[in-house]
PDB file of C-alpha atoms in Angstrom:
ATOM      1  CA  LEU A   1     -63.132-126.858 115.824  1.00 55.00           C
ATOM      2  CA  LEU A   2     -62.147-130.510 116.280  1.00 54.00           C
ATOM      3  CA  VAL A   3     -62.601-132.455 119.506  1.00 53.00           C
ATOM      4  CA  ASP A   4     -61.648-136.107 119.829  1.00 56.00           C
ATOM      5  CA  ARG A   5     -60.878-138.652 122.496  1.00 58.00           C
ATOM      6  CA  LEU A   6     -58.954-141.898 122.114  1.00 59.00           C
ATOM      7  CA  SER A   7     -58.589-144.731 124.569  1.00 59.00           C
ATOM      8  CA  ASP A   8     -56.070-147.547 124.660  1.00 61.00           C
ATOM      9  CA  GLU A   9     -55.117-150.102 127.243  1.00 64.00           C
ATOM     10  CA  GLY A  10     -53.871-148.155 130.230  1.00 73.00           C
ATOM     11  CA  LEU A  11     -54.016-144.740 128.515  1.00 79.00           C
ATOM     12  CA  ASN A  12     -56.628-142.101 127.773  1.00 85.00           C
ATOM     13  CA  PHE A  13     -55.916-139.321 125.271  1.00 85.00           C
ATOM     14  CA  GLY A  14     -58.075-136.345 124.335  1.00 87.00           C
ATOM     15  CA  PHE A  15     -57.476-133.259 122.247  1.00 88.00           C
ATOM     16  CA  ALA A  16     -59.244-130.228 120.817  1.00 92.00           C
ATOM     17  CA  ASP A  17     -58.018-127.769 118.209  1.00 93.00           C
ATOM     18  CA  LEU A  18     -59.297-124.725 116.370  1.00 95.00           C
ATOM     19  CA  GLN A  19     -58.104-123.419 112.990  1.00 95.00           C
ATOM     20  CA  ALA A  20     -59.004-120.268 111.097  1.00 97.00           C
ATOM     21  CA  LYS A  21     -57.636-118.636 107.937  1.00 97.00           C
ATOM     22  CA  LEU A  22     -58.339-115.268 106.343  1.00 97.00           C
ATOM     23  CA  ARG A  23     -57.138-114.343 102.844  1.00 96.00           C
ATOM     24  CA  TYR A  24     -57.458-110.975 101.118  1.00 96.00           C
ATOM     25  CA  ASP A  25     -56.436-110.006  97.565  1.00 95.00           C
ATOM     26  CA  LEU A  26     -54.827-106.576  97.727  1.00 94.00           C
ATOM     27  CA  SER A  27     -54.602-106.326  93.930  1.00 93.00           C
ATOM     28  CA  ASP A  28     -54.318-108.569  90.870  1.00 91.00           C
ATOM     29  CA  GLY A  29     -50.769-109.527  91.796  1.00 93.00           C
ATOM     30  CA  GLN A  30     -50.769-109.167  95.584  1.00 96.00           C
ATOM     31  CA  SER A  31     -52.450-111.100  98.365  1.00 97.00           C
ATOM     32  CA  ALA A  32     -52.220-111.350 102.143  1.00 98.00           C
ATOM     33  CA  SER A  33     -53.317-114.096 104.505  1.00 98.00           C
ATOM     34  CA  LEU A  34     -53.627-114.646 108.232  1.00 98.00           C
ATOM     35  CA  THR A  35     -53.718-118.135 109.775  1.00 98.00           C
ATOM     36  CA  PHE A  36     -54.469-118.992 113.397  1.00 98.00           C
ATOM     37  CA  ILE A  37     -54.146-122.473 114.944  1.00 97.00           C
ATOM     38  CA  THR A  38     -54.588-123.385 118.596  1.00 97.00           C
ATOM     39  CA  GLY A  39     -55.012-126.668 120.398  1.00 96.00           C
ATOM     40  CA  THR A  40     -54.831-128.481 123.690  1.00 94.00           C
ATOM     41  CA  SER A  41     -54.310-132.143 124.558  1.00 93.00           C
ATOM     42  CA  THR A  42     -54.302-134.357 127.636  1.00 92.00           C
ATOM     43  CA  LEU A  43     -52.713-137.786 128.072  1.00 89.00           C
ATOM     44  CA  ARG A  44     -53.790-139.628 131.194  1.00 87.00           C
ATOM     45  CA  GLU A  45     -52.409-142.923 132.475  1.00 84.00           C
ATOM     46  CA  ILE A  46     -55.087-145.192 133.895  1.00 80.00           C
ATOM     47  CA  PRO A  47     -53.623-147.002 136.943  1.00 76.00           C
ATOM     48  CA  ASP A  48     -54.354-150.673 137.489  1.00 72.00           C
ATOM     49  CA  ASP A  49     -54.343-150.068 141.210  1.00 70.00           C
ATOM     50  CA  PRO A  50     -56.669-147.282 142.456  1.00 65.00           C
ATOM     51  CA  ASP A  51     -54.140-146.520 145.217  1.00 65.00           C
ATOM     52  CA  ASP A  52     -51.258-146.029 142.746  1.00 66.00           C
ATOM     53  CA  ASP A  53     -50.183-142.382 143.071  1.00 65.00           C
ATOM     54  CA  ASN A  54     -47.444-142.616 140.412  1.00 71.00           C
ATOM     55  CA  ALA A  55     -49.765-142.582 137.387  1.00 79.00           C
ATOM     56  CA  PHE A  56     -49.114-139.489 135.288  1.00 82.00           C
ATOM     57  CA  ILE A  57     -51.147-136.830 133.527  1.00 91.00           C
ATOM     58  CA  GLY A  58     -49.627-134.857 130.632  1.00 92.00           C
ATOM     59  CA  LYS A  59     -51.116-131.608 129.340  1.00 94.00           C
ATOM     60  CA  ASN A  60     -50.032-129.511 126.343  1.00 96.00           C
ATOM     61  CA  THR A  61     -51.376-126.237 124.921  1.00 97.00           C
ATOM     62  CA  SER A  62     -50.157-124.521 121.734  1.00 97.00           C
ATOM     63  CA  ALA A  63     -51.057-121.498 119.631  1.00 98.00           C
ATOM     64  CA  ILE A  64     -49.645-120.364 116.259  1.00 98.00           C
ATOM     65  CA  LEU A  65     -50.300-117.156 114.318  1.00 98.00           C
ATOM     66  CA  ILE A  66     -48.913-116.783 110.768  1.00 98.00           C
ATOM     67  CA  ALA A  67     -49.152-113.671 108.563  1.00 98.00           C
ATOM     68  CA  ASN A  68     -48.130-113.943 104.884  1.00 98.00           C
ATOM     69  CA  TRP A  69     -47.807-111.507 101.986  1.00 98.00           C
ATOM     70  CA  ARG A  70     -47.244-112.481  98.351  1.00 98.00           C
ATOM     71  CA  ALA A  71     -46.588-110.284  95.320  1.00 98.00           C
ATOM     72  CA  ALA A  72     -46.303-111.620  91.768  1.00 96.00           C
ATOM     73  CA  PHE A  73     -44.521-109.614  89.082  1.00 95.00           C
ATOM     74  CA  ARG A  74     -43.860-110.385  85.411  1.00 92.00           C
ATOM     75  CA  LYS A  75     -40.680-112.369  86.103  1.00 95.00           C
ATOM     76  CA  ALA A  76     -40.509-112.599  89.881  1.00 97.00           C
ATOM     77  CA  VAL A  77     -42.492-113.643  92.930  1.00 98.00           C
ATOM     78  CA  LEU A  78     -41.825-112.118  96.345  1.00 98.00           C
ATOM     79  CA  THR A  79     -43.159-113.598  99.585  1.00 98.00           C
ATOM     80  CA  ALA A  80     -42.764-112.503 103.200  1.00 98.00           C
ATOM     81  CA  GLY A  81     -44.113-113.950 106.414  1.00 98.00           C
ATOM     82  CA  ILE A  82     -44.145-113.535 110.174  1.00 98.00           C
ATOM     83  CA  LEU A  83     -44.791-116.355 112.635  1.00 98.00           C
ATOM     84  CA  GLY A  84     -45.526-116.280 116.331  1.00 98.00           C
ATOM     85  CA  ALA A  85     -45.904-119.500 118.317  1.00 98.00           C
ATOM     86  CA  ALA A  86     -46.323-120.379 121.982  1.00 98.00           C
ATOM     87  CA  ASN A  87     -46.322-123.803 123.594  1.00 98.00           C
ATOM     88  CA  THR A  88     -46.665-124.843 127.214  1.00 97.00           C
ATOM     89  CA  PHE A  89     -46.692-128.325 128.729  1.00 96.00           C
ATOM     90  CA  ARG A  90     -46.845-129.991 132.125  1.00 95.00           C
ATOM     91  CA  ASN A  91     -46.575-133.638 133.143  1.00 92.00           C
ATOM     92  CA  HIS A  92     -47.425-134.550 136.730  1.00 89.00           C
ATOM     93  CA  THR A  93     -48.622-137.450 138.854  1.00 86.00           C
ATOM     94  CA  ILE A  94     -52.246-137.750 139.905  1.00 82.00           C
ATOM     95  CA  VAL A  95     -51.236-136.314 143.311  1.00 79.00           C
ATOM     96  CA  ARG A  96     -49.767-133.297 141.411  1.00 82.00           C
ATOM     97  CA  ILE A  97     -46.056-133.960 141.861  1.00 85.00           C
ATOM     98  CA  ASP A  98     -44.482-132.284 138.809  1.00 87.00           C
ATOM     99  CA  LEU A  99     -42.389-134.517 136.569  1.00 88.00           C
ATOM    100  CA  GLU A 100     -41.824-132.152 133.654  1.00 91.00           C
ATOM    101  CA  GLN A 101     -42.956-128.657 132.729  1.00 94.00           C
ATOM    102  CA  GLY A 102     -41.866-126.030 130.269  1.00 95.00           C
ATOM    103  CA  THR A 103     -42.619-123.393 127.669  1.00 97.00           C
ATOM    104  CA  ASN A 104     -41.361-122.625 124.182  1.00 97.00           C
ATOM    105  CA  ASP A 105     -42.071-119.245 122.578  1.00 98.00           C
ATOM    106  CA  GLN A 106     -40.972-118.446 119.041  1.00 98.00           C
ATOM    107  CA  VAL A 107     -41.066-115.391 116.778  1.00 98.00           C
ATOM    108  CA  ALA A 108     -39.768-115.683 113.211  1.00 98.00           C
ATOM    109  CA  ALA A 109     -39.702-113.603 110.039  1.00 98.00           C
ATOM    110  CA  ARG A 110     -38.881-114.858 106.548  1.00 98.00           C
ATOM    111  CA  ALA A 111     -38.649-113.372 103.054  1.00 98.00           C
ATOM    112  CA  ASP A 112     -38.159-115.243  99.750  1.00 98.00           C
ATOM    113  CA  VAL A 113     -37.867-114.205  96.134  1.00 98.00           C
ATOM    114  CA  SER A 114     -38.050-116.329  92.981  1.00 98.00           C
ATOM    115  CA  ILE A 115     -36.788-114.825  89.708  1.00 98.00           C
ATOM    116  CA  ASP A 116     -37.229-116.096  86.169  1.00 97.00           C
ATOM    117  CA  ALA A 117     -33.848-115.244  84.659  1.00 95.00           C
ATOM    118  CA  GLY A 118     -34.763-116.526  81.205  1.00 92.00           C
ATOM    119  CA  ARG A 119     -33.363-119.358  79.070  1.00 91.00           C
ATOM    120  CA  GLY A 120     -34.684-121.968  81.465  1.00 93.00           C
ATOM    121  CA  THR A 121     -32.976-120.484  84.543  1.00 97.00           C
ATOM    122  CA  GLN A 122     -34.750-119.922  87.850  1.00 97.00           C
ATOM    123  CA  ILE A 123     -33.113-118.156  90.809  1.00 98.00           C
ATOM    124  CA  GLU A 124     -34.430-118.504  94.364  1.00 98.00           C
ATOM    125  CA  THR A 125     -33.099-116.840  97.493  1.00 98.00           C
ATOM    126  CA  GLY A 126     -34.349-116.027 100.961  1.00 98.00           C
ATOM    127  CA  VAL A 127     -33.507-114.976 104.513  1.00 98.00           C
ATOM    128  CA  LEU A 128     -34.767-116.083 107.933  1.00 98.00           C
ATOM    129  CA  LEU A 129     -34.624-114.476 111.377  1.00 98.00           C
ATOM    130  CA  GLU A 130     -35.847-116.434 114.398  1.00 98.00           C
ATOM    131  CA  HIS A 131     -35.945-115.807 118.147  1.00 98.00           C
ATOM    132  CA  VAL A 132     -36.714-118.622 120.596  1.00 97.00           C
ATOM    133  CA  ASP A 133     -37.289-118.446 124.355  1.00 97.00           C
ATOM    134  CA  GLU A 134     -37.394-121.823 126.116  1.00 96.00           C
ATOM    135  CA  PHE A 135     -37.900-123.006 129.674  1.00 96.00           C
ATOM    136  CA  GLN A 136     -37.785-126.615 130.904  1.00 94.00           C
ATOM    137  CA  ARG A 137     -37.722-128.308 134.268  1.00 92.00           C
ATOM    138  CA  LYS A 138     -37.560-132.106 134.398  1.00 90.00           C
ATOM    139  CA  GLN A 139     -37.416-134.424 137.381  1.00 88.00           C
ATOM    140  CA  ARG A 140     -38.289-138.001 138.257  1.00 84.00           C
ATOM    141  CA  LEU A 141     -39.569-139.750 141.343  1.00 79.00           C
ATOM    142  CA  SER A 142     -36.849-141.293 143.513  1.00 78.00           C
ATOM    143  CA  THR A 143     -39.355-142.361 146.201  1.00 75.00           C
ATOM    144  CA  GLN A 144     -43.113-142.049 146.555  1.00 70.00           C
ATOM    145  CA  THR A 145     -42.784-138.460 147.794  1.00 71.00           C
ATOM    146  CA  THR A 146     -39.326-137.168 146.755  1.00 78.00           C
ATOM    147  CA  THR A 147     -37.937-136.247 143.345  1.00 81.00           C
ATOM    148  CA  LEU A 148     -34.539-136.118 141.649  1.00 85.00           C
ATOM    149  CA  LEU A 149     -33.825-133.077 139.441  1.00 85.00           C
ATOM    150  CA  LEU A 150     -32.712-133.950 135.900  1.00 84.00           C
ATOM    151  CA  ASN A 151     -32.914-130.618 134.097  1.00 85.00           C
ATOM    152  CA  ASP A 152     -33.716-127.004 134.955  1.00 90.00           C
ATOM    153  CA  TYR A 153     -32.923-124.190 132.524  1.00 91.00           C
ATOM    154  CA  ARG A 154     -34.233-121.103 130.766  1.00 93.00           C
ATOM    155  CA  GLY A 155     -32.628-119.506 127.732  1.00 93.00           C
ATOM    156  CA  HIS A 156     -33.265-117.431 124.644  1.00 95.00           C
ATOM    157  CA  ALA A 157     -31.346-116.997 121.418  1.00 96.00           C
ATOM    158  CA  LEU A 158     -31.443-115.671 117.859  1.00 97.00           C
ATOM    159  CA  ARG A 159     -30.863-117.689 114.710  1.00 97.00           C
ATOM    160  CA  GLU A 160     -30.227-116.150 111.293  1.00 97.00           C
ATOM    161  CA  GLY A 161     -30.103-117.920 107.959  1.00 97.00           C
ATOM    162  CA  ALA A 162     -29.967-117.291 104.219  1.00 98.00           C
ATOM    163  CA  TYR A 163     -30.088-119.547 101.171  1.00 98.00           C
ATOM    164  CA  ALA A 164     -29.777-119.372  97.398  1.00 98.00           C
ATOM    165  CA  ARG A 165     -30.594-121.894  94.671  1.00 98.00           C
ATOM    166  CA  VAL A 166     -30.311-121.831  90.892  1.00 98.00           C
ATOM    167  CA  THR A 167     -32.299-124.214  88.701  1.00 97.00           C
ATOM    168  CA  VAL A 168     -31.175-124.582  85.094  1.00 97.00           C
ATOM    169  CA  ARG A 169     -33.289-126.530  82.597  1.00 95.00           C
ATOM    170  CA  ARG A 170     -32.083-127.557  79.171  1.00 92.00           C
ATOM    171  CA  GLY A 171     -35.048-128.541  77.081  1.00 89.00           C
ATOM    172  CA  LYS A 172     -37.533-130.967  78.600  1.00 87.00           C
ATOM    173  CA  ARG A 173     -35.021-133.649  79.523  1.00 92.00           C
ATOM    174  CA  PHE A 174     -32.329-132.200  81.796  1.00 96.00           C
ATOM    175  CA  ALA A 175     -32.328-129.995  84.896  1.00 97.00           C
ATOM    176  CA  ILE A 176     -29.649-129.196  87.479  1.00 97.00           C
ATOM    177  CA  SER A 177     -30.178-127.269  90.716  1.00 98.00           C
ATOM    178  CA  PRO A 178     -27.175-126.321  92.896  1.00 98.00           C
ATOM    179  CA  GLY A 179     -27.704-124.353  96.087  1.00 98.00           C
ATOM    180  CA  ALA A 180     -26.382-123.505  99.523  1.00 98.00           C
ATOM    181  CA  ARG A 181     -27.495-122.025 102.814  1.00 96.00           C
ATOM    182  CA  VAL A 182     -25.626-120.316 105.648  1.00 97.00           C
ATOM    183  CA  ASP A 183     -26.905-120.288 109.237  1.00 97.00           C
ATOM    184  CA  HIS A 184     -25.737-118.668 112.460  1.00 96.00           C
ATOM    185  CA  ALA A 185     -26.888-119.789 115.916  1.00 95.00           C
ATOM    186  CA  GLY A 186     -26.607-117.245 118.710  1.00 94.00           C
ATOM    187  CA  LEU A 187     -27.076-119.963 121.327  1.00 92.00           C
ATOM    188  CA  THR A 188     -23.697-121.522 120.520  1.00 90.00           C
ATOM    189  CA  ASN A 189     -22.228-118.599 118.505  1.00 91.00           C
ATOM    190  CA  GLN A 190     -21.561-120.912 115.544  1.00 93.00           C
ATOM    191  CA  THR A 191     -21.925-120.460 111.788  1.00 94.00           C
ATOM    192  CA  THR A 192     -22.427-123.320 109.338  1.00 94.00           C
ATOM    193  CA  ALA A 193     -22.668-123.732 105.547  1.00 94.00           C
ATOM    194  CA  SER A 194     -24.735-126.411 103.793  1.00 95.00           C
ATOM    195  CA  PRO A 195     -24.220-126.859 100.027  1.00 96.00           C
ATOM    196  CA  TRP A 196     -26.216-129.243  97.833  1.00 97.00           C
ATOM    197  CA  VAL A 197     -26.889-130.134  94.196  1.00 97.00           C
ATOM    198  CA  GLN A 198     -29.824-131.935  92.545  1.00 96.00           C
ATOM    199  CA  THR A 199     -30.130-133.169  88.961  1.00 97.00           C
ATOM    200  CA  GLU A 200     -32.829-134.789  86.850  1.00 95.00           C
ATOM    201  CA  LEU A 201     -32.486-136.476  83.457  1.00 95.00           C
ATOM    202  CA  THR A 202     -35.431-137.793  81.441  1.00 92.00           C
ATOM    203  CA  LEU A 203     -34.472-140.937  79.525  1.00 89.00           C
ATOM    204  CA  PRO A 204     -36.244-142.776  76.695  1.00 87.00           C
ATOM    205  CA  ARG A 205     -39.207-145.098  77.326  1.00 80.00           C
ATOM    206  CA  GLY A 206     -40.468-143.146  80.351  1.00 80.00           C
ATOM    207  CA  PHE A 207     -37.378-143.546  82.546  1.00 87.00           C
ATOM    208  CA  VAL A 208     -36.228-140.668  84.781  1.00 91.00           C
ATOM    209  CA  MET A 209     -32.882-140.530  86.607  1.00 93.00           C
ATOM    210  CA  ARG A 210     -32.539-138.294  89.652  1.00 94.00           C
ATOM    211  CA  ALA A 211     -29.332-137.678  91.585  1.00 95.00           C
ATOM    212  CA  ALA A 212     -28.606-135.491  94.593  1.00 96.00           C
ATOM    213  CA  ALA A 213     -25.784-134.829  97.038  1.00 96.00           C
ATOM    214  CA  GLY A 214     -25.242-132.394  99.857  1.00 96.00           C
ATOM    215  CA  VAL A 215     -24.137-131.534 103.355  1.00 93.00           C
ATOM    216  CA  TYR A 216     -26.701-130.594 105.984  1.00 89.00           C
ATOM    217  CA  GLN A 217     -25.835-129.007 109.327  1.00 89.00           C
ATOM    218  CA  GLN A 218     -27.757-128.848 112.591  1.00 88.00           C
ATOM    219  CA  PHE A 219     -27.099-126.887 115.767  1.00 89.00           C
ATOM    220  CA  ALA A 220     -27.367-128.170 119.318  1.00 87.00           C
ATOM    221  CA  ASP A 221     -30.657-127.258 120.993  1.00 88.00           C
ATOM    222  CA  PHE A 222     -31.327-125.591 124.349  1.00 89.00           C
ATOM    223  CA  GLU A 223     -31.426-128.799 126.378  1.00 85.00           C
ATOM    224  CA  GLU A 224     -28.084-129.955 125.003  1.00 83.00           C
ATOM    225  CA  VAL A 225     -26.389-126.597 125.632  1.00 85.00           C
ATOM    226  CA  LEU A 226     -27.988-125.435 128.878  1.00 83.00           C
ATOM    227  CA  GLY A 227     -28.682-128.791 130.551  1.00 73.00           C
ATOM    228  CA  PRO A 228     -26.963-129.337 133.921  1.00 58.00           C
ATOM    229  CA  SER A 229     -25.364-132.565 132.702  1.00 53.00           C
ATOM    230  CA  LEU A 230     -22.764-130.553 130.757  1.00 45.00           C
ATOM    231  CA  GLU A 231     -19.507-129.314 132.187  1.00 45.00           C
ATOM    232  CA  ALA A 232     -19.384-125.560 132.661  1.00 44.00           C
ATOM    233  CA  ASN A 233     -16.608-125.197 130.092  1.00 46.00           C
ATOM    234  CA  GLU A 234     -18.021-127.631 127.532  1.00 50.00           C
ATOM    235  CA  THR A 235     -19.383-126.317 124.223  1.00 51.00           C
ATOM    236  CA  MET A 236     -21.772-128.317 122.076  1.00 62.00           C
ATOM    237  CA  ARG A 237     -20.621-128.214 118.465  1.00 63.00           C
ATOM    238  CA  ALA A 238     -22.851-128.196 115.442  1.00 71.00           C
ATOM    239  CA  TRP A 239     -23.258-131.559 113.746  1.00 75.00           C
ATOM    240  CA  GLY A 240     -24.432-132.575 110.325  1.00 84.00           C
ATOM    241  CA  SER A 241     -24.526-135.242 107.684  1.00 89.00           C
ATOM    242  CA  ARG A 242     -23.360-135.910 104.144  1.00 91.00           C
ATOM    243  CA  TYR A 243     -25.651-137.667 101.757  1.00 89.00           C
ATOM    244  CA  ALA A 244     -25.833-138.794  98.148  1.00 93.00           C
ATOM    245  CA  LYS A 245     -28.766-140.361  96.330  1.00 91.00           C
ATOM    246  CA  LEU A 246     -29.322-141.899  92.900  1.00 91.00           C
ATOM    247  CA  VAL A 247     -32.810-142.922  91.774  1.00 91.00           C
ATOM    248  CA  PHE A 248     -34.198-144.462  88.590  1.00 88.00           C
ATOM    249  CA  GLU A 249     -37.931-144.102  88.097  1.00 89.00           C
ATOM    250  CA  ARG A 250     -40.383-145.239  85.438  1.00 83.00           C
ATOM    251  CA  CYS A 251     -44.015-144.171  85.492  1.00 77.00           C
ATOM    252  CA  GLN A 252     -46.826-145.417  83.297  1.00 69.00           C
ATOM    253  CA  ASN A 253     -49.042-142.632  82.025  1.00 65.00           C
ATOM    254  CA  ASN A 254     -52.368-144.134  82.916  1.00 57.00           C
ATOM    255  CA  LYS A 255     -55.108-143.223  85.347  1.00 52.00           C
ATOM    256  CA  ARG A 256     -53.330-144.849  88.286  1.00 53.00           C
ATOM    257  CA  GLN A 257     -49.957-143.255  87.456  1.00 58.00           C
ATOM    258  CA  ALA A 258     -48.117-146.386  88.603  1.00 67.00           C
ATOM    259  CA  CYS A 259     -44.379-145.874  89.157  1.00 74.00           C
ATOM    260  CA  ARG A 260     -41.453-148.215  89.653  1.00 78.00           C
ATOM    261  CA  VAL A 261     -38.540-146.815  91.608  1.00 81.00           C
ATOM    262  CA  LEU A 262     -35.033-148.189  92.102  1.00 82.00           C
ATOM    263  CA  GLY A 263     -32.542-146.187  94.121  1.00 85.00           C
ATOM    264  CA  ILE A 264     -29.436-146.165  96.277  1.00 86.00           C
ATOM    265  CA  THR A 265     -28.634-143.776  99.115  1.00 86.00           C
ATOM    266  CA  TYR A 266     -25.403-142.961 100.963  1.00 85.00           C
ATOM    267  CA  HIS A 267     -25.580-141.200 104.317  1.00 81.00           C
ATOM    268  CA  THR A 268     -22.969-140.487 106.976  1.00 86.00           C
ATOM    269  CA  LEU A 269     -22.775-138.245 110.036  1.00 78.00           C
ATOM    270  CA  ILE A 270     -20.032-135.648 110.373  1.00 74.00           C
TER     271      ILE A 270
END
């Protein structure tokens, strides 16, 4: 249990959280764990004028429960997990005029497997299934006593995803790791693919060269899709980015493990 309170000019912030974890070894190669995290926080604006009714108070409460299972075999490791999370928040003035309130509830399941294919080759793959239910209502004060509605929606949707990655090592100096993932968002009924590749080459005199390139996709969220600012016939498309990176690194093998890094990165939205 952790309780703390911070104060700054014009603001007062306090929070408390509780964490617990239980782990049990089912056998020599299998284990299960259960993790629980919950917390609450309050942000309060301290008005300069005691008669100022527009000062706000923000409250947030969250809880997360995670169950994991892991099994290790001679040339493979299998993991599976289930997550449940709930979050609720409310921001209001000191006279209790609501400015923003909402909830976000999430249930997700994931399974991953890592296989040693021999000859320096490692194969990783996994799947994800996630369900999210979200509610949000947002408004702002137009006068001392009246409000203007900015957002008011409730929605729920499924998201499915799968990925695969192969890592090939040749000796101690070279490794290459191509991979890709495919995701589908039920909220927008869109499917995206995100490929990538990473390489590493160990050079003489302690130098290491790393290079990577890929395309990453992201779906529109609930507020962007269900918000009242959108036209009824407008569809938010998925967006993403392309990136490439080249890094040279040299580390000195001493107690401080000092490293010098020189790199260049290219990034563009699509």
